[in-house]
């Protein structure tokens, strides 16, 4: 007599939200460098700037908050000057640093793509050429 087939095994339990976030964070390393930077570093800085601007919008008003962030209005001319100084410093220091850093990295990456001679070989060639004095030409008598 044949026995009935055993019931199929129960599917594994679904991953929790925490496990899915952990797996996503670990998988970020497979991305290229700009994408990795955007998801790891810029996300933190961008969130802080947006939160600072959002609180400034609620305290100072959205137009005044933008004007202070960009540098149009002085922080001393606002209802909350201490907070406006933090917002102004963010607009003057953090935003240009992040934009400049990202731009510099992307430009450098494009230059590296177009470089014909690897950096190590180029440095070796320059060292070799710089250490040997040029030979005198045949017709020079001094």
XYZ file of N, CA and C in Angstrom:
426
model
N 0.818 -1.177 0.000
C 0.000 0.000 0.000
C 0.866 1.245 0.000
N 0.460 2.180 -0.780
C 1.222 3.420 -0.819
C 0.643 4.412 0.190
N 1.532 5.128 0.754
C 1.095 6.117 1.748
C 0.878 7.452 1.044
N 0.005 8.260 1.570
C -0.217 9.562 0.937
C 1.029 10.437 1.096
N 1.201 11.310 0.151
C 2.364 12.202 0.169
C 2.271 13.128 1.381
N 3.421 13.410 1.973
C 3.367 14.311 3.130
C 2.967 15.717 2.678
N 2.373 16.467 3.571
C 1.963 17.828 3.179
C 3.202 18.673 2.886
N 3.049 19.639 1.994
C 4.208 20.484 1.676
C 4.647 21.255 2.933
N 5.954 21.505 3.027
C 6.415 22.233 4.217
C 5.888 23.670 4.217
N 5.742 24.193 5.382
C 5.252 25.569 5.504
C 6.315 26.526 4.964
N 5.898 27.588 4.291
C 6.887 28.539 3.778
C 7.621 29.214 4.944
N 8.834 29.635 4.707
C 9.560 30.304 5.799
C 8.859 31.607 6.175
N 9.008 32.021 7.390
C 8.334 33.264 7.781
C 8.931 34.456 7.028
N 8.081 35.441 6.813
C 8.542 36.658 6.129
C 9.558 37.374 6.993
N 10.528 38.016 6.321
C 11.509 38.803 7.063
C 10.819 39.976 7.740
N 11.314 40.314 8.885
C 10.767 41.478 9.578
C 11.261 42.746 8.888
N 10.652 43.854 9.226
C 11.047 45.141 8.665
C 12.501 45.434 8.989
N 12.907 45.107 10.177
C 14.289 45.338 10.606
C 15.273 44.506 9.783
N 14.929 43.249 9.520
C 15.803 42.387 8.713
C 15.888 42.873 7.270
N 14.767 43.352 6.713
C 14.797 43.884 5.349
C 15.653 45.134 5.263
N 15.575 46.009 6.262
C 16.416 47.213 6.290
C 17.885 46.832 6.409
N 18.182 45.849 7.227
C 19.567 45.395 7.381
C 20.091 44.840 6.062
N 19.293 44.032 5.394
C 19.723 43.459 4.117
C 19.916 44.543 3.062
N 19.029 45.548 3.035
C 19.169 46.648 2.079
C 20.453 47.422 2.345
N 20.724 47.704 3.630
C 21.926 48.462 3.981
C 23.185 47.697 3.592
N 23.188 46.405 3.756
C 24.347 45.595 3.382
C 24.507 45.493 1.865
N 23.412 45.581 1.135
C 23.499 45.459 -0.325
C 23.939 46.753 -0.991
N 23.990 47.850 -0.265
C 24.378 49.137 -0.839
C 25.821 49.107 -1.321
N 26.652 48.274 -0.732
C 28.072 48.251 -1.095
C 28.304 47.787 -2.532
N 27.334 47.168 -3.155
C 27.516 46.710 -4.533
C 27.313 47.834 -5.548
N 26.808 48.972 -5.109
C 26.578 50.091 -6.012
C 27.893 50.772 -6.357
N 27.876 51.584 -7.422
C 29.089 52.325 -7.752
C 29.281 53.451 -6.735
N 30.434 54.096 -6.769
C 30.803 55.032 -5.705
C 29.861 56.220 -5.552
N 29.433 56.891 -6.628
C 28.513 58.018 -6.411
C 27.177 57.577 -5.812
N 26.649 56.467 -6.291
C 25.387 55.981 -5.733
C 25.563 55.585 -4.272
N 26.678 54.938 -3.958
C 26.953 54.550 -2.582
C 27.065 55.790 -1.698
N 27.767 56.825 -2.181
C 27.917 58.051 -1.417
C 26.572 58.730 -1.190
N 25.733 58.764 -2.231
C 24.430 59.393 -2.091
C 23.564 58.697 -1.048
N 23.628 57.370 -1.022
C 22.775 56.638 -0.091
C 23.338 56.556 1.318
N 24.630 56.693 1.482
C 25.186 56.562 2.820
C 25.501 57.905 3.459
N 26.220 58.761 2.771
C 26.657 60.017 3.377
C 25.664 61.157 3.120
N 25.290 61.345 1.856
C 24.442 62.476 1.520
C 23.067 62.359 2.158
N 22.563 61.153 2.302
C 21.243 60.969 2.893
C 21.208 61.527 4.309
N 22.291 61.326 5.067
C 22.346 61.852 6.434
C 22.416 63.381 6.421
N 23.338 63.938 5.633
C 23.490 65.388 5.578
C 22.247 66.046 4.987
N 21.724 65.467 3.940
C 20.531 66.042 3.316
C 19.333 66.043 4.251
N 19.184 64.973 5.015
C 18.089 64.909 5.984
C 18.245 65.994 7.043
N 19.474 66.203 7.508
C 19.715 67.245 8.519
C 19.405 68.634 7.967
N 19.825 68.917 6.738
C 19.569 70.230 6.143
C 18.072 70.432 5.926
N 17.385 69.419 5.444
C 15.941 69.540 5.218
C 15.204 69.711 6.547
N 15.628 68.981 7.587
C 14.993 69.132 8.898
C 15.239 70.532 9.461
N 16.460 71.034 9.322
C 16.787 72.372 9.799
C 15.960 73.420 9.048
N 15.842 73.258 7.748
C 15.040 74.185 6.951
C 13.557 74.066 7.311
N 13.092 72.848 7.555
C 11.687 72.654 7.917
C 11.337 73.310 9.237
N 12.187 73.123 10.240
C 11.938 73.775 11.531
C 12.043 75.291 11.373
N 13.005 75.739 10.561
C 13.118 77.171 10.293
C 11.877 77.711 9.604
N 11.307 76.920 8.712
C 10.081 77.343 8.042
C 8.935 77.498 9.020
N 8.866 76.606 9.998
C 7.799 76.709 10.995
C 8.034 77.866 11.962
N 9.295 78.106 12.339
C 9.599 79.185 13.284
C 9.615 80.563 12.634
N 10.302 80.668 11.513
C 10.555 81.967 10.894
C 9.606 82.292 9.749
N 9.007 81.298 9.179
C 8.233 81.465 7.948
C 9.067 80.916 6.799
N 8.422 80.345 5.819
C 9.141 79.641 4.756
C 9.981 80.597 3.911
N 9.458 81.763 3.603
C 10.204 82.712 2.775
C 11.419 83.240 3.520
N 11.218 83.618 4.777
C 12.336 84.139 5.570
C 13.387 83.049 5.780
N 12.938 81.831 6.029
C 13.865 80.711 6.232
C 14.709 80.481 4.981
N 14.086 80.531 3.815
C 14.829 80.371 2.563
C 15.808 81.521 2.361
N 15.347 82.744 2.629
C 16.215 83.906 2.454
C 17.423 83.855 3.380
N 17.249 83.377 4.589
C 18.379 83.241 5.520
C 19.298 82.126 5.056
N 18.755 81.011 4.611
C 19.569 79.874 4.156
C 20.423 80.263 2.959
N 19.871 81.024 2.053
C 20.585 81.424 0.846
C 21.499 82.621 1.098
N 21.236 83.397 2.126
C 22.082 84.535 2.451
C 21.530 85.865 2.001
N 20.264 85.921 1.672
C 19.653 87.179 1.239
C 19.326 88.049 2.458
N 18.808 87.425 3.494
C 18.418 88.137 4.707
C 19.408 87.845 5.826
N 19.696 88.839 6.623
C 20.585 88.660 7.772
C 19.862 87.879 8.867
N 20.543 86.968 9.540
C 19.899 86.236 10.635
C 19.493 87.162 11.787
N 20.155 88.279 11.944
C 19.815 89.206 13.027
C 18.469 89.882 12.805
N 17.970 89.895 11.574
C 16.696 90.556 11.261
C 15.496 89.618 11.349
N 15.640 88.496 12.023
C 14.564 87.503 12.106
C 14.020 87.444 13.531
N 12.846 86.864 13.716
C 12.285 86.761 15.076
C 13.095 85.842 16.005
N 13.770 84.847 15.471
C 14.595 83.925 16.262
C 16.026 83.964 15.724
N 16.805 84.967 16.089
C 18.121 85.132 15.471
C 19.101 83.998 15.777
N 19.019 83.396 16.954
C 19.963 82.307 17.283
C 19.744 81.129 16.345
N 18.487 80.770 16.144
C 18.192 79.671 15.227
C 18.550 80.062 13.795
N 18.306 81.305 13.456
C 18.594 81.766 12.098
C 20.095 81.732 11.815
N 20.932 81.929 12.844
C 22.378 81.835 12.635
C 22.784 80.412 12.266
N 22.186 79.417 12.911
C 22.469 78.018 12.547
C 22.042 77.745 11.102
N 20.895 78.267 10.753
C 20.400 78.090 9.389
C 21.313 78.791 8.388
N 21.770 79.976 8.730
C 22.660 80.717 7.844
C 24.003 80.017 7.688
N 24.570 79.537 8.784
C 25.839 78.798 8.697
C 25.700 77.529 7.871
N 24.568 76.886 7.981
C 24.322 75.702 7.149
C 24.321 76.086 5.679
N 23.671 77.181 5.359
C 23.625 77.634 3.968
C 24.977 78.065 3.443
N 25.830 78.586 4.311
C 27.138 79.065 3.881
C 28.204 77.993 3.895
N 28.104 77.019 4.775
C 29.179 76.031 4.928
C 28.816 74.646 4.418
N 27.724 74.103 4.874
C 27.403 72.701 4.580
C 26.956 72.510 3.135
N 26.034 73.342 2.689
C 25.498 73.161 1.332
C 26.598 73.296 0.271
N 27.437 74.348 0.291
C 28.503 74.419 -0.718
C 29.519 73.288 -0.596
N 29.795 72.847 0.625
C 30.752 71.751 0.797
C 30.236 70.463 0.177
N 28.980 70.169 0.381
C 28.401 68.937 -0.177
C 28.317 69.028 -1.696
N 27.847 70.155 -2.201
C 27.730 70.311 -3.656
C 29.112 70.307 -4.301
N 30.059 71.027 -3.716
C 31.416 71.064 -4.265
C 32.102 69.713 -4.209
N 31.926 69.005 -3.103
C 32.531 67.679 -2.989
C 31.969 66.708 -4.010
N 30.665 66.709 -4.173
C 30.043 65.811 -5.152
C 30.470 66.172 -6.571
N 30.494 67.449 -6.878
C 30.899 67.884 -8.214
C 32.355 67.534 -8.484
N 33.223 67.808 -7.519
C 34.639 67.474 -7.683
C 34.861 65.991 -7.893
N 34.137 65.177 -7.149
C 34.289 63.737 -7.306
C 33.841 63.298 -8.700
N 32.694 63.794 -9.148
C 32.183 63.373 -10.459
C 33.085 63.855 -11.592
N 33.626 65.062 -11.491
C 34.547 65.561 -12.520
C 35.814 64.717 -12.529
N 36.348 64.407 -11.355
C 37.552 63.577 -11.260
C 37.309 62.195 -11.854
N 36.137 61.662 -11.629
C 35.810 60.346 -12.187
C 35.793 60.378 -13.714
N 35.232 61.442 -14.281
C 35.201 61.570 -15.733
C 36.613 61.743 -16.301
N 37.462 62.499 -15.606
C 38.846 62.659 -16.055
C 39.570 61.316 -16.014
N 39.366 60.550 -14.966
C 40.012 59.237 -14.859
C 39.585 58.298 -15.983
N 38.333 58.412 -16.424
C 37.858 57.556 -17.520
C 38.593 57.861 -18.821
N 38.954 59.122 -19.016
C 39.571 59.530 -20.270
C 41.096 59.479 -20.238
N 41.663 59.162 -19.112
C 43.117 59.101 -18.989
C 43.632 57.894 -19.767
N 44.613 58.125 -20.641
C 45.123 57.047 -21.490
C 46.218 56.255 -20.801
N 47.035 56.927 -20.010
C 48.147 56.271 -19.335
C 47.801 56.175 -17.852
N 47.917 54.993 -17.257
C 47.632 54.875 -15.825
C 48.561 55.773 -15.012
N 48.097 56.217 -13.849
C 48.848 57.152 -13.022
C 50.223 56.614 -12.642
N 50.312 55.345 -12.281
C 51.601 54.773 -11.865
C 52.604 54.794 -13.020
N 52.147 54.433 -14.219
C 53.043 54.447 -15.374
C 53.479 55.869 -15.712
N 52.555 56.807 -15.598
C 52.874 58.198 -15.886
C 53.905 58.739 -14.885
N 53.736 58.415 -13.620
C 54.693 58.850 -12.605
C 56.071 58.228 -12.852
N 56.085 56.972 -13.247
C 57.354 56.300 -13.545
C 58.044 56.952 -14.746
N 57.284 57.284 -15.778
C 57.851 57.953 -16.953
C 58.415 59.329 -16.586
N 57.677 60.078 -15.787
C 58.125 61.409 -15.404
C 59.389 61.339 -14.550
N 59.471 60.371 -13.660
C 60.668 60.205 -12.830
C 61.866 59.840 -13.684
N 61.660 58.939 -14.636
C 62.761 58.526 -15.507
C 63.237 59.685 -16.370
N 62.331 60.465 -16.898
C 62.715 61.589 -17.746
C 63.342 62.721 -16.937
N 62.931 62.886 -15.712
C 63.452 63.974 -14.900
C 64.826 63.687 -14.314
N 65.212 62.429 -14.183
C 66.482 62.113 -13.545
C 67.643 62.047 -14.539
N 67.397 61.950 -15.821
C 68.449 61.844 -16.829
C 68.601 63.197 -17.508
N 69.797 63.827 -17.462
C 69.964 65.100 -18.154
C 69.907 64.890 -19.656
N 69.416 65.876 -20.401
C 69.337 65.706 -21.849
C 70.728 65.652 -22.454
N 70.887 64.847 -23.485
C 72.180 64.719 -24.160
C 72.408 65.943 -25.061
N 73.653 66.401 -25.181
C 73.924 67.567 -26.012
C 73.711 67.232 -27.489
N 73.317 68.243 -28.230
C 73.107 68.025 -29.663
C 74.458 67.919 -30.377
N 74.448 67.306 -31.521
C 75.684 67.006 -32.234
C 76.428 68.263 -32.687
N 75.760 69.310 -33.086
C 76.428 70.472 -33.645
C 76.830 71.514 -32.610
N 76.482 71.310 -31.330
C 76.816 72.305 -30.301
C 78.274 72.196 -29.902
N 78.953 73.347 -29.905
C 80.345 73.326 -29.480
C 80.499 74.182 -28.205
N 79.441 74.404 -27.547
C 79.565 74.958 -26.252
C 79.372 76.345 -26.045
